[in-house]
Coordinates of C-alpha atoms in Angstrom, one line a residue:
M1 CA 0.3 -0.2 0.3
R2 CA 1.4 3.7 -1.1
I3 CA 1.3 6.1 1.9
S4 CA 1.6 8.6 -0.9
N5 CA -1.8 7.7 -1.9
L6 CA -2.9 7.6 1.9
L7 CA -2.5 11.6 2.1
S8 CA 0.2 13.8 0.1
G9 CA 3.5 13.5 1.5
R10 CA 4.0 17.3 1.3
T11 CA 0.8 17.9 3.1
L12 CA 0.9 15.2 5.7
R13 CA 5.0 16.4 6.4
R14 CA 3.7 20.2 7.3
F15 CA 0.8 19.1 9.0
M16 CA 2.7 16.7 11.3
E17 CA 4.9 19.5 11.8
S18 CA 2.5 22.1 12.9
E19 CA 0.9 19.5 15.0
K20 CA 4.3 18.8 16.9
S21 CA 4.7 22.3 17.7
G22 CA 1.5 22.8 18.4
G23 CA 1.4 20.2 20.3
L24 CA 4.2 21.8 22.4
T25 CA 2.9 25.2 22.6
L26 CA -0.4 23.7 24.3
I27 CA 1.5 22.2 27.0
V28 CA 3.6 25.3 27.8
C29 CA 0.4 27.1 28.0
T30 CA -1.4 24.7 30.5
L31 CA 1.7 24.5 32.4
I32 CA 1.6 28.5 32.5
S33 CA -2.2 29.0 33.2
I34 CA -2.2 26.0 36.0
L35 CA 0.6 28.3 37.4
L36 CA -1.0 31.2 37.6
A37 CA -4.0 30.5 38.7
N38 CA -2.1 29.1 41.9
S39 CA -0.2 32.4 42.0
S40 CA -0.5 35.2 44.1
I41 CA -2.2 36.7 41.2
G42 CA -4.5 33.7 40.5
G43 CA -7.7 35.6 41.2
G44 CA -6.9 38.4 38.7
Y45 CA -5.5 36.0 35.9
R46 CA -9.1 33.8 36.1
G47 CA -11.2 37.2 36.4
I48 CA -9.6 38.0 33.2
W49 CA -11.4 34.6 31.7
D50 CA -14.6 35.4 34.1
F51 CA -15.0 38.8 32.8
H52 CA -18.5 39.5 30.9
A53 CA -18.2 41.0 27.4
G54 CA -21.7 41.1 26.3
S55 CA -23.7 38.4 26.9
H56 CA -21.3 35.9 27.6
T57 CA -17.8 35.6 29.9
V58 CA -14.7 36.0 27.8
A59 CA -14.1 32.4 28.6
E60 CA -17.7 31.4 27.2
W61 CA -16.5 33.5 23.9
I62 CA -13.6 31.4 23.0
N63 CA -15.6 28.2 23.8
D64 CA -18.4 29.4 21.6
G65 CA -17.1 31.2 18.7
L66 CA -13.1 31.0 18.7
M67 CA -13.5 27.0 19.1
A68 CA -15.6 26.9 16.1
V69 CA -12.8 27.7 13.7
F70 CA -11.2 24.5 15.1
F71 CA -14.4 22.9 14.4
L72 CA -13.9 24.2 10.7
L73 CA -10.7 23.2 10.4
V74 CA -11.8 19.7 12.0
G75 CA -14.2 19.4 9.0
L76 CA -12.3 20.5 6.3
E77 CA -9.8 17.9 7.3
L78 CA -12.3 15.6 7.4
I79 CA -13.2 16.1 4.1
Q80 CA -9.9 15.8 2.8
E81 CA -9.7 12.5 4.5
I82 CA -13.1 10.9 2.7
Y83 CA -11.8 12.5 -1.0
E84 CA -8.2 11.8 -0.9
G85 CA -6.9 10.3 2.5
E86 CA -7.3 7.4 4.4
L87 CA -11.2 7.2 4.1
S88 CA -10.8 7.6 0.5
N89 CA -11.0 3.6 0.3
I90 CA -13.7 1.9 2.2
K91 CA -11.4 -1.6 2.6
R92 CA -8.4 1.1 3.6
A93 CA -10.8 3.2 6.0
M94 CA -12.2 0.1 8.3
L95 CA -8.9 0.0 10.2
P96 CA -8.8 3.6 11.8
I97 CA -13.1 3.7 11.7
S98 CA -13.1 0.6 13.7
G99 CA -10.5 1.6 15.6
A100 CA -11.8 4.6 16.8
L101 CA -15.4 3.2 17.2
G102 CA -13.7 1.1 20.2
G103 CA -11.9 3.8 21.3
M104 CA -15.0 5.6 22.0
L105 CA -16.9 2.8 22.9
I106 CA -15.3 1.2 25.5
P107 CA -14.1 4.0 27.5
A108 CA -17.5 5.5 27.4
A109 CA -18.8 1.8 28.7
I110 CA -15.9 2.1 31.8
Y111 CA -17.1 5.4 32.6
M112 CA -20.9 4.6 33.0
S113 CA -19.6 1.5 34.7
F114 CA -18.7 3.4 37.4
N115 CA -21.6 6.5 37.0
F116 CA -24.5 5.0 36.2
G117 CA -27.4 6.4 37.8
T118 CA -25.3 9.0 39.2
D119 CA -25.1 12.9 38.9
T120 CA -22.4 12.7 36.8
H121 CA -23.6 9.8 34.1
A122 CA -23.3 12.7 31.7
G123 CA -19.8 12.7 32.0
F124 CA -19.6 9.9 29.8
G125 CA -18.1 11.7 26.4
I126 CA -15.2 12.9 28.3
P127 CA -12.9 9.9 27.8
M128 CA -13.9 8.9 24.5
A129 CA -11.7 12.2 23.3
T130 CA -8.3 11.8 21.5
D131 CA -6.1 15.1 20.9
I132 CA -4.4 15.3 17.8
A133 CA -1.9 17.7 18.6
F134 CA -0.7 16.0 21.9
A135 CA -0.6 12.7 20.5
L136 CA 0.9 13.4 17.0
G137 CA 3.3 15.3 19.4
V138 CA 4.0 12.7 21.8
L139 CA 4.8 10.3 18.5
S140 CA 7.0 12.8 16.6
L141 CA 9.3 12.7 19.9
L142 CA 10.3 8.6 18.9
G143 CA 11.7 10.6 15.3
N144 CA 12.4 8.4 12.1
R145 CA 12.1 5.1 14.0
V146 CA 8.0 5.8 13.5
P147 CA 6.4 4.3 10.2
V148 CA 4.8 7.1 8.4
S149 CA 1.8 4.3 7.9
L150 CA 1.2 4.5 11.8
K151 CA 1.4 8.2 12.0
V152 CA -1.1 8.3 9.1
F153 CA -3.3 5.7 10.9
L154 CA -2.9 7.8 14.3
T155 CA -3.6 10.9 12.4
A156 CA -7.0 9.3 10.6
L157 CA -8.2 7.5 13.7
A158 CA -7.8 10.8 15.5
V159 CA -9.7 12.9 12.7
I160 CA -12.6 10.2 13.1
D161 CA -12.7 10.1 16.9
D162 CA -13.5 13.9 16.4
L163 CA -16.1 13.8 14.2
G164 CA -17.3 11.2 16.8
A165 CA -17.4 13.6 19.4
I166 CA -19.1 16.0 17.1
I167 CA -21.8 13.7 16.5
V168 CA -21.9 13.3 20.5
I169 CA -22.1 16.7 21.3
A170 CA -25.1 17.2 19.3
I171 CA -26.9 14.3 19.9
F172 CA -26.1 14.1 23.6
Y173 CA -25.0 17.5 25.0
T174 CA -28.2 19.7 23.4
T175 CA -30.6 20.2 26.5
S176 CA -33.6 22.2 24.4
L177 CA -34.0 23.6 20.9
A178 CA -35.3 27.1 19.4
W179 CA -36.6 25.4 16.1
V180 CA -36.6 28.9 14.6
Y181 CA -32.8 29.3 15.0
L182 CA -32.1 25.8 14.4
I183 CA -34.3 25.7 11.0
I184 CA -32.6 29.8 10.1
A185 CA -29.3 27.9 10.3
L186 CA -29.9 24.8 8.6
G187 CA -31.9 26.4 5.8
M188 CA -28.3 28.8 5.5
F189 CA -27.0 25.2 5.4
V190 CA -28.5 24.1 2.4
L191 CA -28.0 27.8 0.8
L192 CA -24.1 27.6 1.2
L193 CA -24.0 23.5 -0.2
T194 CA -26.2 24.9 -3.4
L195 CA -23.8 27.9 -4.2
N196 CA -21.3 24.9 -4.1
K197 CA -22.9 21.9 -6.1
K198 CA -25.0 24.0 -8.3
F199 CA -23.9 27.3 -8.9
K200 CA -20.0 26.5 -8.6
V201 CA -19.3 29.2 -6.5
T202 CA -15.5 29.5 -5.4
N203 CA -15.4 33.1 -3.5
L204 CA -15.1 33.0 0.1
I205 CA -16.4 35.8 0.9
P206 CA -20.4 34.3 0.8
Y207 CA -19.5 31.2 3.0
L208 CA -17.7 33.7 5.4
I209 CA -21.2 35.2 5.5
G210 CA -23.1 32.7 5.4
G211 CA -21.4 31.0 8.0
A212 CA -21.3 33.6 10.3
I213 CA -25.4 33.8 10.1
M214 CA -25.1 30.0 10.5
W215 CA -23.0 30.3 13.8
Y216 CA -25.0 33.0 15.3
C217 CA -28.4 30.8 14.5
M218 CA -26.7 28.0 15.7
L219 CA -25.4 29.8 19.5
H220 CA -29.0 30.6 20.1
S221 CA -30.5 27.3 18.8
G222 CA -29.6 25.3 21.9
V223 CA -27.4 23.3 19.6
H224 CA -23.5 24.3 20.4
A225 CA -22.4 26.6 18.3
T226 CA -19.1 25.1 17.2
I227 CA -21.0 22.2 15.3
A228 CA -21.3 25.4 12.6
G229 CA -18.2 25.3 11.9
V230 CA -18.1 21.5 10.5
L231 CA -21.4 22.1 8.7
L232 CA -19.7 25.4 7.2
A233 CA -16.5 23.1 6.4
I234 CA -19.2 20.5 4.2
T235 CA -20.0 23.2 2.2
I236 CA -16.5 24.5 0.9
P237 CA -15.7 24.1 -2.2
F238 CA -13.5 20.8 -2.7
R239 CA -12.1 19.7 -5.5
R240 CA -10.1 16.0 -6.2
G241 CA -6.9 16.3 -6.8
D242 CA -6.5 20.0 -7.4
A243 CA -4.5 21.5 -4.6
K244 CA -5.6 24.9 -4.8
C245 CA -9.6 24.5 -4.7
L246 CA -11.1 26.4 -2.0
S247 CA -11.6 23.7 1.0
N248 CA -7.4 22.7 0.6
R249 CA -6.3 26.6 0.8
M250 CA -8.4 27.2 3.6
Q251 CA -7.3 24.2 5.8
H252 CA -3.4 25.5 4.8
A253 CA -4.1 28.7 5.6
L254 CA -6.4 27.9 9.1
H255 CA -3.4 25.1 10.3
Y256 CA -0.8 27.3 12.3
P257 CA -3.8 30.0 13.5
V258 CA -5.5 27.1 15.1
A259 CA -2.1 25.7 16.5
F260 CA -0.8 28.6 17.8
F261 CA -3.8 30.6 18.5
V262 CA -7.1 29.1 18.7
L263 CA -6.0 25.9 21.0
P264 CA -3.2 27.8 23.2
V265 CA -5.7 30.6 24.1
F266 CA -8.7 27.5 24.8
A267 CA -6.0 26.3 27.0
L268 CA -5.4 29.1 28.9
A269 CA -8.7 30.0 29.4
N270 CA -10.3 26.4 30.3
T271 CA -6.8 25.4 32.5
A272 CA -7.0 28.5 34.9
M273 CA -8.1 26.6 38.0
V274 CA -7.4 26.6 41.4
I275 CA -5.7 23.0 42.5
E276 CA -7.4 22.0 46.3
G277 CA -4.5 20.9 48.6
N278 CA -6.7 17.8 48.8
W279 CA -6.8 17.0 45.0
D280 CA -6.5 13.5 45.7
Q281 CA -9.5 12.9 47.5
S282 CA -11.3 13.5 44.3
V283 CA -9.2 10.0 42.3
G284 CA -11.5 7.9 44.1
E285 CA -14.9 9.8 43.2
P286 CA -16.8 7.9 40.6
F287 CA -16.8 10.5 37.9
A288 CA -12.3 10.5 38.5
M289 CA -12.2 7.2 38.0
G290 CA -14.4 6.7 34.5
I291 CA -12.2 9.4 33.4
L292 CA -8.5 8.0 34.2
L293 CA -9.1 4.6 33.5
G294 CA -11.3 5.5 30.7
L295 CA -8.6 6.8 28.8
I296 CA -5.4 5.0 30.2
V297 CA -7.6 1.6 29.8
G298 CA -10.3 2.3 27.6
K299 CA -8.7 3.9 24.9
P300 CA -5.7 1.1 23.8
L301 CA -8.1 -1.8 24.6
G302 CA -10.7 -0.4 22.7
I303 CA -8.6 0.8 19.5
T304 CA -6.8 -2.4 19.3
L305 CA -9.1 -4.9 20.1
F306 CA -11.9 -3.4 17.5
S307 CA -8.7 -3.2 15.2
F308 CA -7.7 -6.8 15.6
I309 CA -11.4 -8.0 15.4
S310 CA -11.5 -5.9 11.8
V311 CA -8.3 -7.3 10.6
K312 CA -9.5 -11.0 12.0
T313 CA -12.7 -11.1 9.8
G314 CA -11.4 -9.9 6.8
L315 CA -12.8 -6.1 6.9
C316 CA -9.2 -4.7 7.1
A317 CA -5.6 -5.1 7.0
L318 CA -2.7 -3.4 8.9
P319 CA -0.9 -1.0 7.0
R320 CA 2.8 -2.0 5.7
G321 CA 5.2 -1.5 8.6
V322 CA 2.8 -2.0 11.2
N323 CA 2.3 -4.8 14.0
W324 CA 0.1 -5.0 16.6
K325 CA 2.6 -4.3 18.9
A326 CA 2.7 -0.5 17.1
L327 CA -0.9 -0.5 16.6
L328 CA -1.2 -0.6 20.7
G329 CA 1.4 1.8 21.5
A330 CA -0.8 4.0 19.1
G331 CA -3.7 2.8 20.7
M332 CA -2.3 4.3 24.5
L333 CA -1.2 7.8 22.8
G334 CA -5.4 7.6 21.9
G335 CA -5.6 8.4 25.9
I336 CA -4.1 11.9 25.1
G337 CA -7.4 13.3 25.5
F338 CA -7.1 17.0 26.3
T339 CA -8.9 19.4 24.6
M340 CA -12.1 17.8 23.4
S341 CA -12.2 16.2 26.3
I342 CA -12.1 19.6 28.2
F343 CA -14.7 20.6 25.9
I344 CA -16.8 18.0 26.1
T345 CA -16.7 18.6 30.3
L346 CA -17.6 22.4 30.3
L347 CA -20.5 20.9 28.1
A348 CA -21.3 17.5 30.7
F349 CA -21.1 19.3 34.1
K350 CA -21.9 22.7 32.9
G351 CA -22.5 25.0 36.2
N352 CA -20.9 22.8 38.4
V353 CA -17.1 24.4 39.5
H354 CA -16.1 21.0 41.6
Y355 CA -16.7 18.4 38.7
I356 CA -15.4 20.8 36.2
N357 CA -12.2 21.7 37.8
E358 CA -12.0 18.0 39.0
S359 CA -12.8 16.7 35.7
K360 CA -9.9 19.1 34.4
L361 CA -7.5 17.8 36.8
M362 CA -8.1 14.3 35.8
I363 CA -7.8 14.3 32.1
L364 CA -4.8 16.3 32.3
L365 CA -3.4 13.3 34.6
A366 CA -4.9 10.6 32.6
S367 CA -3.4 12.5 29.2
L368 CA 0.5 12.9 31.2
A369 CA 0.0 9.2 31.8
S370 CA -1.5 7.6 28.3
G371 CA 1.5 10.2 26.7
I372 CA 4.1 8.5 29.4
I373 CA 3.2 4.6 28.7
G374 CA 2.7 5.3 24.8
Y375 CA 6.2 6.7 24.4
A376 CA 7.5 4.4 26.6
W377 CA 6.0 1.2 25.1
L378 CA 6.4 2.6 21.5
S379 CA 10.3 3.7 22.1
N380 CA 11.1 -0.2 23.2
V381 CA 8.8 -1.4 20.6
L382 CA 10.2 0.6 17.6
K383 CA 13.5 0.1 19.4
K384 CA 13.3 -3.7 18.6
E385 CA 12.0 -3.9 15.5
N386 CA 14.6 -1.9 14.0
S387 CA 17.2 -3.7 15.6
K388 CA 16.4 -6.7 13.8

C-alpha cells in the first residue's frame, strides 16, 4: 500500500510539523495557566476569563466562538480524508474507523460502569476523545523510527474520533431546541451547499457571511455553536486532486492559526483552575475513576480490540510496516484527551465548578500518563523492531 496514496507527502509533513510544535505549545500554555491560576495573582488571572463581554464571559466566547474555527478545520480535514486520504477507500478506511469506534465505545462503557445512575453520568463523553496535537506531538518525539503508516493511522483515527465527539455533542449535549433558529441555520447550510454544488461558486466571501449567520443561529438554537464550523466545512468547494481548491487553501491557511492561537488560547482559558490541597481525594470519586480508567485503559483496549476484530474478520488489513505492538502503542497515545475532553467536560457538568475543575485535572493526569506510557512502549517496541 503506497503511503503517498493516503495523504499528500508534502501536506502530511507540513501537518505533522504543525501538530508537533502545536502540541508543545499546548503543553507550555497549560503549565503557564495552571501556575498563574494558583499563584498570588491567581484571582486576577482567573478574572480575565470570567470577565463578562456582552452576553458571555471571555471564556465562553472562546469556547463558543473561537473554537468554531477549530471545528471548521476538523471538518475540512475530514472532507480531505474522505476524498483523497485514508477514508477514500472503504477497505483502507475500516481500520481507523474500527479503531476509533472501539476507542469511543469502550471508554464510555468504562465511565458508565462507575457512574450509571449518578449525577455525573453525563460525563460519559469525556474519555471518548483523542487530542490529535498532543498525540502526534508525543509520536514525533520518537523521530524516524516511527513508520509513516503508523502516523497516518493515528491521524485518521483522531480525525474520525473528533467526528464522533461532534456527533456526541450534537445528540447528547443539546438540552433544548429553539426551532426557529435551528431551521434558519440548517436553511443557510442548504443554501451554501447549493452555491457550491449547483452554482459552482468558489468565492470565499459568501461562505464566510453564510457561516457567520449559521454560527449565530446555532448559538441561539440550543445546538452547540461550534457545530456550525463543521457544517460550513462541508459546504466549502473541494476538488479532488486540486491543491488550490478553496477547501485545501482554507485548510492550509487555518493550520497555524489554530495550532498556535486558537488551541493555546483555549488551553489558557480552560486550565485556569485552582488545585486544592486535597485534590487527590477526588481520584476515588466515580467520575474521576471513569475518566482516568476510560482514557488510560479504555482507549488502548478499545482501539486495539476493535482493530483486531476488523482485521481478523477480513474487513481490513494492517498497514505496511505496522504490527500489533506498534498499533497498541498508538492506542495508548489515543488516551491523550485534553482539548475535546475538556470541551465536553464544560458541556457535561455545566455550572458545577467542582466537577468541572476536578474533571479537568483528571484529564490532565490521564493524558500525561497515556503520553508517558505510550512513548515508553513505542520507544521499546520500535527499537526492538529496528534492531532485527
